[in-house]
mmCIF file as Biopython writes it, N, C-alpha, C and O atoms, coordinates in Angstrom:
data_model
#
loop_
_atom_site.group_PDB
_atom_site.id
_atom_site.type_symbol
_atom_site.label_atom_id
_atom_site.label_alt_id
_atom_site.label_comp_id
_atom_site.label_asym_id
_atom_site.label_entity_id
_atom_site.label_seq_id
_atom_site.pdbx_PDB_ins_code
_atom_site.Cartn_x
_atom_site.Cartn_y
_atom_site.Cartn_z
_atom_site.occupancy
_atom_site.B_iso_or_equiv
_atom_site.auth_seq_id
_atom_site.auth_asym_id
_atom_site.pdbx_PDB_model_num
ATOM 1   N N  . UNK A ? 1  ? -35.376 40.620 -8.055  1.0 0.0 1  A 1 
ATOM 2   C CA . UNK A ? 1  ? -36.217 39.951 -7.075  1.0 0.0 1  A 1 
ATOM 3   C C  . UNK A ? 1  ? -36.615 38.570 -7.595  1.0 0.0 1  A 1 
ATOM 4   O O  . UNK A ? 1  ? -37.152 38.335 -8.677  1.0 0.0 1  A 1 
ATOM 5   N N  . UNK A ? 2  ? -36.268 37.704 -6.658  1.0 0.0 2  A 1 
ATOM 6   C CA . UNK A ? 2  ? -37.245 36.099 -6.982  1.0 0.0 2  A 1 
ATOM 7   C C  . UNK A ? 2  ? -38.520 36.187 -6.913  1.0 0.0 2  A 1 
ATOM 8   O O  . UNK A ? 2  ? -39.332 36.650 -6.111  1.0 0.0 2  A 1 
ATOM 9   N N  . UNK A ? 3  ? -38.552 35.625 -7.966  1.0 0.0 3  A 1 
ATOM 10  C CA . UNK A ? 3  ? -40.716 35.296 -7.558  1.0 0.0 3  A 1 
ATOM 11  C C  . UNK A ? 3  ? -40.297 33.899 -7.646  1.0 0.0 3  A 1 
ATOM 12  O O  . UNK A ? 3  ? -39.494 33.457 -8.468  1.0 0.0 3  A 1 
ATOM 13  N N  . UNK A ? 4  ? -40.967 33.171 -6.642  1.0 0.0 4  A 1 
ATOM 14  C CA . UNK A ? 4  ? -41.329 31.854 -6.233  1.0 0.0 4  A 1 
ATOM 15  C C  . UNK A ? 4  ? -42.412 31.570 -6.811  1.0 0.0 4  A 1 
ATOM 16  O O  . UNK A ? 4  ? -42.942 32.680 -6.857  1.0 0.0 4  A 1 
ATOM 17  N N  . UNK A ? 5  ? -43.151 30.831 -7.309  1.0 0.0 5  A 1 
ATOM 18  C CA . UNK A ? 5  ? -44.405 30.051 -7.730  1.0 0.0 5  A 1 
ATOM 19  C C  . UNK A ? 5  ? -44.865 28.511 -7.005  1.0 0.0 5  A 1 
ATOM 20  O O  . UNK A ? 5  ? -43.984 27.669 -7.182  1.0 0.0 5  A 1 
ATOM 21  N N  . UNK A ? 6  ? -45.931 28.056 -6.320  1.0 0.0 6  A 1 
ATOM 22  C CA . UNK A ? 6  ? -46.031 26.970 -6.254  1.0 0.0 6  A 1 
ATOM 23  C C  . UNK A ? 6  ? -46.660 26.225 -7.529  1.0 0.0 6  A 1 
ATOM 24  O O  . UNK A ? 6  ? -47.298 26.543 -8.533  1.0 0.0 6  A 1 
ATOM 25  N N  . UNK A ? 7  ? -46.085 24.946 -6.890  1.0 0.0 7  A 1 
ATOM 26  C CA . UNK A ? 7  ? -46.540 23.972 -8.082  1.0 0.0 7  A 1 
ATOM 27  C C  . UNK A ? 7  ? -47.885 23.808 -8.026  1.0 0.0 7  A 1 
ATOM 28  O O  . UNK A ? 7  ? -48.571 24.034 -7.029  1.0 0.0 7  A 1 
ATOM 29  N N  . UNK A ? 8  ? -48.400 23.299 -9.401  1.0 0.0 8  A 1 
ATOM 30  C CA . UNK A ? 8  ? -49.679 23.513 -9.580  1.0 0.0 8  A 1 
ATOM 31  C C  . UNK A ? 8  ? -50.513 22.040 -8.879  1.0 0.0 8  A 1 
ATOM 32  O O  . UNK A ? 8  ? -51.599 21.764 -8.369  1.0 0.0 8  A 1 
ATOM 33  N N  . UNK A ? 9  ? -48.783 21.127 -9.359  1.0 0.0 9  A 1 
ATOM 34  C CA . UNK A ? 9  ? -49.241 19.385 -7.915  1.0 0.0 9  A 1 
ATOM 35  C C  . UNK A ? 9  ? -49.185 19.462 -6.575  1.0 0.0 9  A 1 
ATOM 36  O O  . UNK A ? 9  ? -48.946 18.465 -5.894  1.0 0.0 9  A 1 
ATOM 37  N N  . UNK A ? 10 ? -49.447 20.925 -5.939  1.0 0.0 10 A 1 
ATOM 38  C CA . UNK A ? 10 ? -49.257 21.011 -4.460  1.0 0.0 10 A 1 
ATOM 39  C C  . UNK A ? 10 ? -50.714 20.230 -3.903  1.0 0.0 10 A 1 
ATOM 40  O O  . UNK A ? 10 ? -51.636 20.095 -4.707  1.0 0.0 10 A 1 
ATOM 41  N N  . UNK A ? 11 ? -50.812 19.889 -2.936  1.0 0.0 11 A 1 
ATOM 42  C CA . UNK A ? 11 ? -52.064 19.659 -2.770  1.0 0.0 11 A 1 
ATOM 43  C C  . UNK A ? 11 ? -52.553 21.531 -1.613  1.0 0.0 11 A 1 
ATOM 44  O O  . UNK A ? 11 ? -51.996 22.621 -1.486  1.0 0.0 11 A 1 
ATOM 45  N N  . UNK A ? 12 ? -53.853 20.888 -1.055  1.0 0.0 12 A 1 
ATOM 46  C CA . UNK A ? 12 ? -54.002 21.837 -0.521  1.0 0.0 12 A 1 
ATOM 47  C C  . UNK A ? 12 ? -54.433 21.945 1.082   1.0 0.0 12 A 1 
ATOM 48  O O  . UNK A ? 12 ? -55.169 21.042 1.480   1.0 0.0 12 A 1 
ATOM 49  N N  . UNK A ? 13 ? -54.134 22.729 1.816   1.0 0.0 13 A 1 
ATOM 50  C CA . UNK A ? 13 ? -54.021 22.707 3.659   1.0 0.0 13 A 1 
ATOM 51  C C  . UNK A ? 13 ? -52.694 22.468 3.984   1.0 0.0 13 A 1 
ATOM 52  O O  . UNK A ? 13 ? -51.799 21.899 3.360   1.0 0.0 13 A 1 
ATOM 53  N N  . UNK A ? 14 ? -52.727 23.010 5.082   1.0 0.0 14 A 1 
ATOM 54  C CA . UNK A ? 14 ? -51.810 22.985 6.256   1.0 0.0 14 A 1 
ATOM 55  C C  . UNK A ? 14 ? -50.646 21.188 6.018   1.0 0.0 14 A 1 
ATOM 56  O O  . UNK A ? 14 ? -49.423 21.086 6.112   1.0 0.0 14 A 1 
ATOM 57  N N  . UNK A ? 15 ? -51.556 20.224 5.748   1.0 0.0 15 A 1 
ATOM 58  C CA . UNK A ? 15 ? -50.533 18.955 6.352   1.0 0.0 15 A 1 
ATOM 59  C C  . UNK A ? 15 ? -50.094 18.323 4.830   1.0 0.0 15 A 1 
ATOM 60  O O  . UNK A ? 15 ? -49.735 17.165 4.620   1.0 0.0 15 A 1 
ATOM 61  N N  . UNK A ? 16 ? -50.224 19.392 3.853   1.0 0.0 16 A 1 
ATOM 62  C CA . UNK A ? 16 ? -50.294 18.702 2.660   1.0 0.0 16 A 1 
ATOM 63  C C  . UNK A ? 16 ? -48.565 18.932 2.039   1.0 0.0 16 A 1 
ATOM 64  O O  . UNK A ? 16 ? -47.995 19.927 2.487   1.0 0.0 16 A 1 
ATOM 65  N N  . UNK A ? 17 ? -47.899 18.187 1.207   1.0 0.0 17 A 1 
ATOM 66  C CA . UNK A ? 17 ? -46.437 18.685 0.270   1.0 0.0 17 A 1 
ATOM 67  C C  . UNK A ? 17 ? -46.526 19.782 -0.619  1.0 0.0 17 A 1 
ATOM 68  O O  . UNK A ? 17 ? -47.048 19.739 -1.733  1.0 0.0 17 A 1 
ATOM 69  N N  . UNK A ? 18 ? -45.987 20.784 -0.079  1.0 0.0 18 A 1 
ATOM 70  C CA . UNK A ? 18 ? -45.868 22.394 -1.286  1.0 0.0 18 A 1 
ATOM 71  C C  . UNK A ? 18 ? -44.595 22.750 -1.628  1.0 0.0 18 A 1 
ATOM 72  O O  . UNK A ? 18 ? -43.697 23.241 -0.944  1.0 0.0 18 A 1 
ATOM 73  N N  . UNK A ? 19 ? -44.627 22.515 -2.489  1.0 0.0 19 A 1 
ATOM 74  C CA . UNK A ? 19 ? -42.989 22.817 -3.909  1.0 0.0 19 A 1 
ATOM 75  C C  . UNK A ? 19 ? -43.203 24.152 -4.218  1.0 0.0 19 A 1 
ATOM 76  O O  . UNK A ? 19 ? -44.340 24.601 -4.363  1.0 0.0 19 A 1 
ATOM 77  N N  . UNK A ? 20 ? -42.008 24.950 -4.353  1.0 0.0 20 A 1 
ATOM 78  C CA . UNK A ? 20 ? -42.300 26.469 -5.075  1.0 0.0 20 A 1 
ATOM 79  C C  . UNK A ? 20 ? -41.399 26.052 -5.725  1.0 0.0 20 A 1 
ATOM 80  O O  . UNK A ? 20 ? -40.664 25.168 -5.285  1.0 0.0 20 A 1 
ATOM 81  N N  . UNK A ? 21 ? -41.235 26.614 -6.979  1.0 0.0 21 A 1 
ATOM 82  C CA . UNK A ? 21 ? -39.946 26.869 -7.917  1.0 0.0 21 A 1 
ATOM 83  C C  . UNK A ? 21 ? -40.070 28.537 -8.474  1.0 0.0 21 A 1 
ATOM 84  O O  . UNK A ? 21 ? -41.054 29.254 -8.656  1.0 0.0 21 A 1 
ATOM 85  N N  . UNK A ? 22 ? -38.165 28.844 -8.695  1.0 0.0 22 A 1 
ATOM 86  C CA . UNK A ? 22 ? -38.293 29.851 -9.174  1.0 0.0 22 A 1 
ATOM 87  C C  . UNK A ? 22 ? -37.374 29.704 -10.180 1.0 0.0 22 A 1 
ATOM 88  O O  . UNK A ? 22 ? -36.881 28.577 -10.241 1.0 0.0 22 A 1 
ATOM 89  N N  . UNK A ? 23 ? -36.947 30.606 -11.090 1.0 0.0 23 A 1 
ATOM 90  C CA . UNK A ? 23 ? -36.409 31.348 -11.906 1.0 0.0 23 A 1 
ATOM 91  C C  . UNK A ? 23 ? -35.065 31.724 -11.485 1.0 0.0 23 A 1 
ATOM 92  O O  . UNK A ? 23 ? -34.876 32.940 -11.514 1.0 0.0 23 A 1 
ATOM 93  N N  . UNK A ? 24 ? -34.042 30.984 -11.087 1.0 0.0 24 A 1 
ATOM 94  C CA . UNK A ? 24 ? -32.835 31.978 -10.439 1.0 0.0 24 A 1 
ATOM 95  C C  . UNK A ? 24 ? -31.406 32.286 -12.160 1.0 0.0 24 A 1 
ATOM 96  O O  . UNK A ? 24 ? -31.362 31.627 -13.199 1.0 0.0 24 A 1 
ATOM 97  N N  . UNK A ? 25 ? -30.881 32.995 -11.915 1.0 0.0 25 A 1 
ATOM 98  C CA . UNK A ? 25 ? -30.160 33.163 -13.076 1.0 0.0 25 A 1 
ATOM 99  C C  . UNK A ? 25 ? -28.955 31.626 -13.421 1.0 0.0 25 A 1 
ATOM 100 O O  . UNK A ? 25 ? -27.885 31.294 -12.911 1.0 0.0 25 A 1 
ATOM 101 N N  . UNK A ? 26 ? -29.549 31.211 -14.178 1.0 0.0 26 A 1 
ATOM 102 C CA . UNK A ? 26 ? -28.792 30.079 -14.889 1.0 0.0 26 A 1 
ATOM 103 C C  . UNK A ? 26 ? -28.846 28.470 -13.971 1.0 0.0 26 A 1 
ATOM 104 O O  . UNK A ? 26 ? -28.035 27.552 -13.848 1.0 0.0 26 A 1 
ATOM 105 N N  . UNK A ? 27 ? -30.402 28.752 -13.384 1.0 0.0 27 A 1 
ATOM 106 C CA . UNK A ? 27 ? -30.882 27.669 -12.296 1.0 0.0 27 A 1 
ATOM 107 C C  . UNK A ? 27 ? -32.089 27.682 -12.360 1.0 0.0 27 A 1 
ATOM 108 O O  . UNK A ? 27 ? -32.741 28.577 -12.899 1.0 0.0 27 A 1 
ATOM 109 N N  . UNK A ? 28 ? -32.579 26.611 -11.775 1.0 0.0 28 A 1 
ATOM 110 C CA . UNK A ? 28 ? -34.022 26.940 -11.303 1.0 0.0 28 A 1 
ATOM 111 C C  . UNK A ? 28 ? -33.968 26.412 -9.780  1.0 0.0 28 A 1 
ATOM 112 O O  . UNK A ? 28 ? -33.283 25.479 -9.361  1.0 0.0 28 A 1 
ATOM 113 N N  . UNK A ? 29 ? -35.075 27.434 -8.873  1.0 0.0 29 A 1 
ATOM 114 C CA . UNK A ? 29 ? -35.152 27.099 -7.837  1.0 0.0 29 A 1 
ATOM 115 C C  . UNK A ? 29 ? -36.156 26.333 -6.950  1.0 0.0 29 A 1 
ATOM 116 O O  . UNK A ? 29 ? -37.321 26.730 -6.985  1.0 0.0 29 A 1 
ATOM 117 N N  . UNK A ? 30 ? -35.731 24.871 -5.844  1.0 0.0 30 A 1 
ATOM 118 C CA . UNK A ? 30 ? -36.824 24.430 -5.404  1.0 0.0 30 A 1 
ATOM 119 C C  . UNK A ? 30 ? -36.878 25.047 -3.960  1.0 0.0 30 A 1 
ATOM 120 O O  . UNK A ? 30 ? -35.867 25.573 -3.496  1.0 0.0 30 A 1 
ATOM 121 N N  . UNK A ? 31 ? -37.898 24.995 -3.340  1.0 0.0 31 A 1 
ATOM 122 C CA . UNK A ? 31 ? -37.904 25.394 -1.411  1.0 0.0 31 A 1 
ATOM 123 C C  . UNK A ? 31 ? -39.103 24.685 -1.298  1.0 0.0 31 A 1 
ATOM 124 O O  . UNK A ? 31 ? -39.847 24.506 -2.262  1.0 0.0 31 A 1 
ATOM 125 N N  . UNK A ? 32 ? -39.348 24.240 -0.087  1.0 0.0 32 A 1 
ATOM 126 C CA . UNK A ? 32 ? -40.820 23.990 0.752   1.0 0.0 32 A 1 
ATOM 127 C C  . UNK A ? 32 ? -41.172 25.272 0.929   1.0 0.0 32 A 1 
ATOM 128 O O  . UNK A ? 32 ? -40.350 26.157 1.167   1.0 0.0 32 A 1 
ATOM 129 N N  . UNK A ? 33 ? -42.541 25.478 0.816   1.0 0.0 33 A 1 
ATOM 130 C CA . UNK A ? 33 ? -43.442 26.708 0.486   1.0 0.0 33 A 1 
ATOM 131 C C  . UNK A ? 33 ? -44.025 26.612 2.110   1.0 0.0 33 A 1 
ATOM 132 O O  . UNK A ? 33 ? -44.674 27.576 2.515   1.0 0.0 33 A 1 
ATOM 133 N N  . UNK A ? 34 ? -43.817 25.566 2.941   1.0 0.0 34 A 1 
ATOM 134 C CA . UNK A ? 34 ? -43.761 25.784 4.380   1.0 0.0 34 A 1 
ATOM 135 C C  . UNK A ? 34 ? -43.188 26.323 5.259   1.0 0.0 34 A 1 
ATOM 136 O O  . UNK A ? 34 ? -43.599 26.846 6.295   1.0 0.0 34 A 1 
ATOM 137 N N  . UNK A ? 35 ? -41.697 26.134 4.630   1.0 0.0 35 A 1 
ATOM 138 C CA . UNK A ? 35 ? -40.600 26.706 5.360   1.0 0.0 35 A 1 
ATOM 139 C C  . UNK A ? 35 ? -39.837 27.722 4.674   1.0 0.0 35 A 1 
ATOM 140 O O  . UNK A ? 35 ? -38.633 27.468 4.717   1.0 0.0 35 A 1 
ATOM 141 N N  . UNK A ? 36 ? -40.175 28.986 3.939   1.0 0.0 36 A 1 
ATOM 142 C CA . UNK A ? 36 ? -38.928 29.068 3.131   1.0 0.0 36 A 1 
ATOM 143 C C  . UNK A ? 36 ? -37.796 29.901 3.264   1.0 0.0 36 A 1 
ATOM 144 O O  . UNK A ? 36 ? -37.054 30.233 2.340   1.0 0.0 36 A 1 
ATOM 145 N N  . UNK A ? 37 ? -37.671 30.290 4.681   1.0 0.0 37 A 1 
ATOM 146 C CA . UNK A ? 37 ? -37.079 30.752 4.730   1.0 0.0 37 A 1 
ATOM 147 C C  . UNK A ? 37 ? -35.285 29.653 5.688   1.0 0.0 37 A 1 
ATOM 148 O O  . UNK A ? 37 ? -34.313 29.888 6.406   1.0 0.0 37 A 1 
ATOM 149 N N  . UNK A ? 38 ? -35.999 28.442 4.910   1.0 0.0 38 A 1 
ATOM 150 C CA . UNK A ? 38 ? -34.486 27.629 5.798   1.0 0.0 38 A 1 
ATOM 151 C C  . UNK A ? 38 ? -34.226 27.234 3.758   1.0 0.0 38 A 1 
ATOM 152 O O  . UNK A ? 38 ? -34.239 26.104 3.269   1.0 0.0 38 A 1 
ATOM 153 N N  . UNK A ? 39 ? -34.128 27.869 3.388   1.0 0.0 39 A 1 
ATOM 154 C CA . UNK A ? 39 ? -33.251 27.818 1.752   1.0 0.0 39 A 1 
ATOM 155 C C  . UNK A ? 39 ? -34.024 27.068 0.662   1.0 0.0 39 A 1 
ATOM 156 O O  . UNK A ? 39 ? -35.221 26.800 0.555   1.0 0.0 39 A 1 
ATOM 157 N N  . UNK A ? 40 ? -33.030 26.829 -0.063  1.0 0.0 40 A 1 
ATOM 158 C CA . UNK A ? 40 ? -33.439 26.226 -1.506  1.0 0.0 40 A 1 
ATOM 159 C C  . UNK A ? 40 ? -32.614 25.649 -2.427  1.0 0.0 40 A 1 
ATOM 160 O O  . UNK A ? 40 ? -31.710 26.363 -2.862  1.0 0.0 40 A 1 
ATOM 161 N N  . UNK A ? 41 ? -32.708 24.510 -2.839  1.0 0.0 41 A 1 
ATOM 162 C CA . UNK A ? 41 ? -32.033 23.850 -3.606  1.0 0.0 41 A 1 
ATOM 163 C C  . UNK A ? 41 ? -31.747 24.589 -4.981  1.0 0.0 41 A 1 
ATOM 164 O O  . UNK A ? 41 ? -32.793 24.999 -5.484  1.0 0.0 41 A 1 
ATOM 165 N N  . UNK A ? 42 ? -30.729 24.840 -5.645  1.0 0.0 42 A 1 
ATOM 166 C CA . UNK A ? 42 ? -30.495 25.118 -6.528  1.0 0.0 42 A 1 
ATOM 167 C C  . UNK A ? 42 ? -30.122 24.184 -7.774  1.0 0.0 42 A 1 
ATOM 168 O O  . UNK A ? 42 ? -28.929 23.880 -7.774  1.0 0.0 42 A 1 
ATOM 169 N N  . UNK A ? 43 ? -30.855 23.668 -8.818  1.0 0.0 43 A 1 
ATOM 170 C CA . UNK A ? 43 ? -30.620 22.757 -10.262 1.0 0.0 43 A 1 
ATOM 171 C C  . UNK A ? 43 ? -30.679 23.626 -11.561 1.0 0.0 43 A 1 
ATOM 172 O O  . UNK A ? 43 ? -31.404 24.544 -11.942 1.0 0.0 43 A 1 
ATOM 173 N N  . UNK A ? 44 ? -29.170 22.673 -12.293 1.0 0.0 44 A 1 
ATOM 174 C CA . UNK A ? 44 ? -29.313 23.249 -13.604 1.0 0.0 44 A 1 
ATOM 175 C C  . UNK A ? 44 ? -30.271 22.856 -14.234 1.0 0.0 44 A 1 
ATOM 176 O O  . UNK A ? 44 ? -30.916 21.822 -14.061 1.0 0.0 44 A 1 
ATOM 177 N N  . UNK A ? 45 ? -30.442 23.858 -15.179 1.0 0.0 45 A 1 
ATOM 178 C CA . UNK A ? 45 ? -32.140 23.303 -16.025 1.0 0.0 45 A 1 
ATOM 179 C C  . UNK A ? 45 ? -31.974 22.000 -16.210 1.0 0.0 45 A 1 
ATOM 180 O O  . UNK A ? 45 ? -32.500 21.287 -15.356 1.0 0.0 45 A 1 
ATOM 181 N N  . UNK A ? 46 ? -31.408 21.484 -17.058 1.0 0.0 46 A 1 
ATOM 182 C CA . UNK A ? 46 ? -30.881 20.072 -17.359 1.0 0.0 46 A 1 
ATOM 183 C C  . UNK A ? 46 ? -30.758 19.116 -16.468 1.0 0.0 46 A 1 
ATOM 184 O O  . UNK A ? 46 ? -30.896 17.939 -16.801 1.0 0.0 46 A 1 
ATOM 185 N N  . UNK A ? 47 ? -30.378 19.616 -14.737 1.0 0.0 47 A 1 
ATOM 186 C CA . UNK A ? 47 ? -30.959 18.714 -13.904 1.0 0.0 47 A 1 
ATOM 187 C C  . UNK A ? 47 ? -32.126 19.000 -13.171 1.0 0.0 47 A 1 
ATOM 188 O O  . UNK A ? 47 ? -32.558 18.369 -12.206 1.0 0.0 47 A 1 
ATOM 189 N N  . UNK A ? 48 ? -32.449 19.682 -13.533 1.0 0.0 48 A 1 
ATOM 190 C CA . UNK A ? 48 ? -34.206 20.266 -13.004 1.0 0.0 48 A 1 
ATOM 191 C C  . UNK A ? 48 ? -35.154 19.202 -14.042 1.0 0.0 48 A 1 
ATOM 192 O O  . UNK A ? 48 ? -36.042 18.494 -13.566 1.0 0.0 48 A 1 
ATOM 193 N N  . UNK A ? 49 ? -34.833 19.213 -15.433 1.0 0.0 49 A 1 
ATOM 194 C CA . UNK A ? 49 ? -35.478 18.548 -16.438 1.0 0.0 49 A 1 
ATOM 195 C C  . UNK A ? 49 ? -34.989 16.522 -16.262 1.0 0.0 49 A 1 
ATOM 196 O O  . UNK A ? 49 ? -35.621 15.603 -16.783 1.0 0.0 49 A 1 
ATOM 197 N N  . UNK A ? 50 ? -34.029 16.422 -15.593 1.0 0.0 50 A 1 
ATOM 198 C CA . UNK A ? 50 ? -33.607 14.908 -15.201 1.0 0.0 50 A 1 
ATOM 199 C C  . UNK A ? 50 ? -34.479 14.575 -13.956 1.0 0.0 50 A 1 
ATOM 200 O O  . UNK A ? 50 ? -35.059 13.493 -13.878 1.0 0.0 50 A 1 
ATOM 201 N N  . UNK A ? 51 ? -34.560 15.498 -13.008 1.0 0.0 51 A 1 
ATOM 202 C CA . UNK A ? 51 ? -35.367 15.496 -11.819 1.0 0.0 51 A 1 
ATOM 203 C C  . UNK A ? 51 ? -36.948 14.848 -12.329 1.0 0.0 51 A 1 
ATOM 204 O O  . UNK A ? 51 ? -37.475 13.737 -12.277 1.0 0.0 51 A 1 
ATOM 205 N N  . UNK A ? 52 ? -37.294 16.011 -12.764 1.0 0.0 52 A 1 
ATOM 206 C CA . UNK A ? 52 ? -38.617 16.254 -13.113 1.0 0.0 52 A 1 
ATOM 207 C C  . UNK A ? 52 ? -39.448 14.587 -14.096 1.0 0.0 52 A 1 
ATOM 208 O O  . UNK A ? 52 ? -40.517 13.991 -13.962 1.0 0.0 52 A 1 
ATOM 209 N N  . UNK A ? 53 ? -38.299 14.417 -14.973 1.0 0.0 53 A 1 
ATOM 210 C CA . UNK A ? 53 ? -38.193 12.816 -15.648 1.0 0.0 53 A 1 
ATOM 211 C C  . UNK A ? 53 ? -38.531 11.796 -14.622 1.0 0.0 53 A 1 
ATOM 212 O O  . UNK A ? 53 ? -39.425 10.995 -14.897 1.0 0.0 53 A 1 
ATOM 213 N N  . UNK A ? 54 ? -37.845 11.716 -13.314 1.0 0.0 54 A 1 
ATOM 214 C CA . UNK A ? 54 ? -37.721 10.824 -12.446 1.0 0.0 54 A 1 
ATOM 215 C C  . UNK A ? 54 ? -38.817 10.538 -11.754 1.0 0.0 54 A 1 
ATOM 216 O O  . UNK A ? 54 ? -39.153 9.392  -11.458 1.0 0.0 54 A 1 
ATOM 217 N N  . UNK A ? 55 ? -39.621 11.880 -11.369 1.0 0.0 55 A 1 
ATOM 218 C CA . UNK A ? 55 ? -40.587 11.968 -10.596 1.0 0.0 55 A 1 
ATOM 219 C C  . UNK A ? 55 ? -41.758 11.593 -11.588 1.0 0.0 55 A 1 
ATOM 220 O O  . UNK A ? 55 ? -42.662 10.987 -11.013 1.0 0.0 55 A 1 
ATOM 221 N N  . UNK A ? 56 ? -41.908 11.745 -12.561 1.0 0.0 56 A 1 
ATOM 222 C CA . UNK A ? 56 ? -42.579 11.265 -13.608 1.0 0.0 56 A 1 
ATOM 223 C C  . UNK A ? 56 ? -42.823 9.698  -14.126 1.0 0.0 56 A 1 
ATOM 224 O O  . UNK A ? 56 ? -43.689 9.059  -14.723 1.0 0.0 56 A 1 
ATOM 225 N N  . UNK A ? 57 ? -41.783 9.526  -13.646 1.0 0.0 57 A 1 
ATOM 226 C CA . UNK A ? 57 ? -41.335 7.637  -14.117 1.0 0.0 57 A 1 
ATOM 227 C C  . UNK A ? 57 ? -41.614 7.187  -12.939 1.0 0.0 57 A 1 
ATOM 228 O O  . UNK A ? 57 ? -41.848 5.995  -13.138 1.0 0.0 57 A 1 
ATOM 229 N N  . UNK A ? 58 ? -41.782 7.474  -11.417 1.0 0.0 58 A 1 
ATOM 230 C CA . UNK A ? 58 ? -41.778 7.242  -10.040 1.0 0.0 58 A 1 
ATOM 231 C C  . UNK A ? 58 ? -40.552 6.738  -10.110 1.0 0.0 58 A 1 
ATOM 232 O O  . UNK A ? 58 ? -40.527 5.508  -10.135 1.0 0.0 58 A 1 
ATOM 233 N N  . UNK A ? 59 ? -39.853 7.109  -10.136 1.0 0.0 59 A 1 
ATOM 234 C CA . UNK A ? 59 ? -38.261 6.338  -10.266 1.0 0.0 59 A 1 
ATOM 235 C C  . UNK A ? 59 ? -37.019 6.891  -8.314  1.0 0.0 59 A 1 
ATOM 236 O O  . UNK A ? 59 ? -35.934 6.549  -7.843  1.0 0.0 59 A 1 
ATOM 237 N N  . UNK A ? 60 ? -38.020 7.729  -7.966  1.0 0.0 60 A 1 
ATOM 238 C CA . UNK A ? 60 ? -37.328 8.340  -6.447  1.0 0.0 60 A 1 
ATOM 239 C C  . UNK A ? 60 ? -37.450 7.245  -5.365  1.0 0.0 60 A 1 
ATOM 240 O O  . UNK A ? 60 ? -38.356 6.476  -5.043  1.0 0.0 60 A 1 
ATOM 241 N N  . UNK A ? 61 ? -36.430 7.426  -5.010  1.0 0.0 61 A 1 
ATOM 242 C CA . UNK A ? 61 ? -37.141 6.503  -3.365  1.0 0.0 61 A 1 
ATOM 243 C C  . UNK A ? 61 ? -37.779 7.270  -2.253  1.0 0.0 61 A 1 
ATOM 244 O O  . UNK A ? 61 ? -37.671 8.482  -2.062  1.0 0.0 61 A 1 
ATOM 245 N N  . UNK A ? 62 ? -38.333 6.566  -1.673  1.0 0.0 62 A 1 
ATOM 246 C CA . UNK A ? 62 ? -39.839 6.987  -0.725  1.0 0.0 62 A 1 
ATOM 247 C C  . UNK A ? 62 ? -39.348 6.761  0.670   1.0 0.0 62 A 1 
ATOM 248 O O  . UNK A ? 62 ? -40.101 6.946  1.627   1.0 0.0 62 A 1 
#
């Protein structure tokens, strides 16, 4: 079974951005914690950990 977790940077209410990540075997998993049943991105740790760098540096486009 997946356990999903939200992020602890979710904000909070209805109109706010909610990230879950899980644990998938030899991945980690992202979904909107709004929707989750329309899927989930799947990253290798290594690009989960490049991701995570980016968003850190504000380095994404908006």
């Amino acid at each position: 079974m997946t356990v999903w977790r939200k992020s602890s940077h979710s904000g909070v209410g209805g109109t706010s951005e909610c990230v879950e990540l899980a644990r998938l075997p030899n991945a980690v998993g992202l979904r909107d914690s709004k929707v989750p049943e329309s899927g989930h991105l799947a990253l290798t740790p290594e690009a989960f950990t490049a991701l995570l760098a980016q968003v850190k540096r504000d380095e994404l486009p908006r």
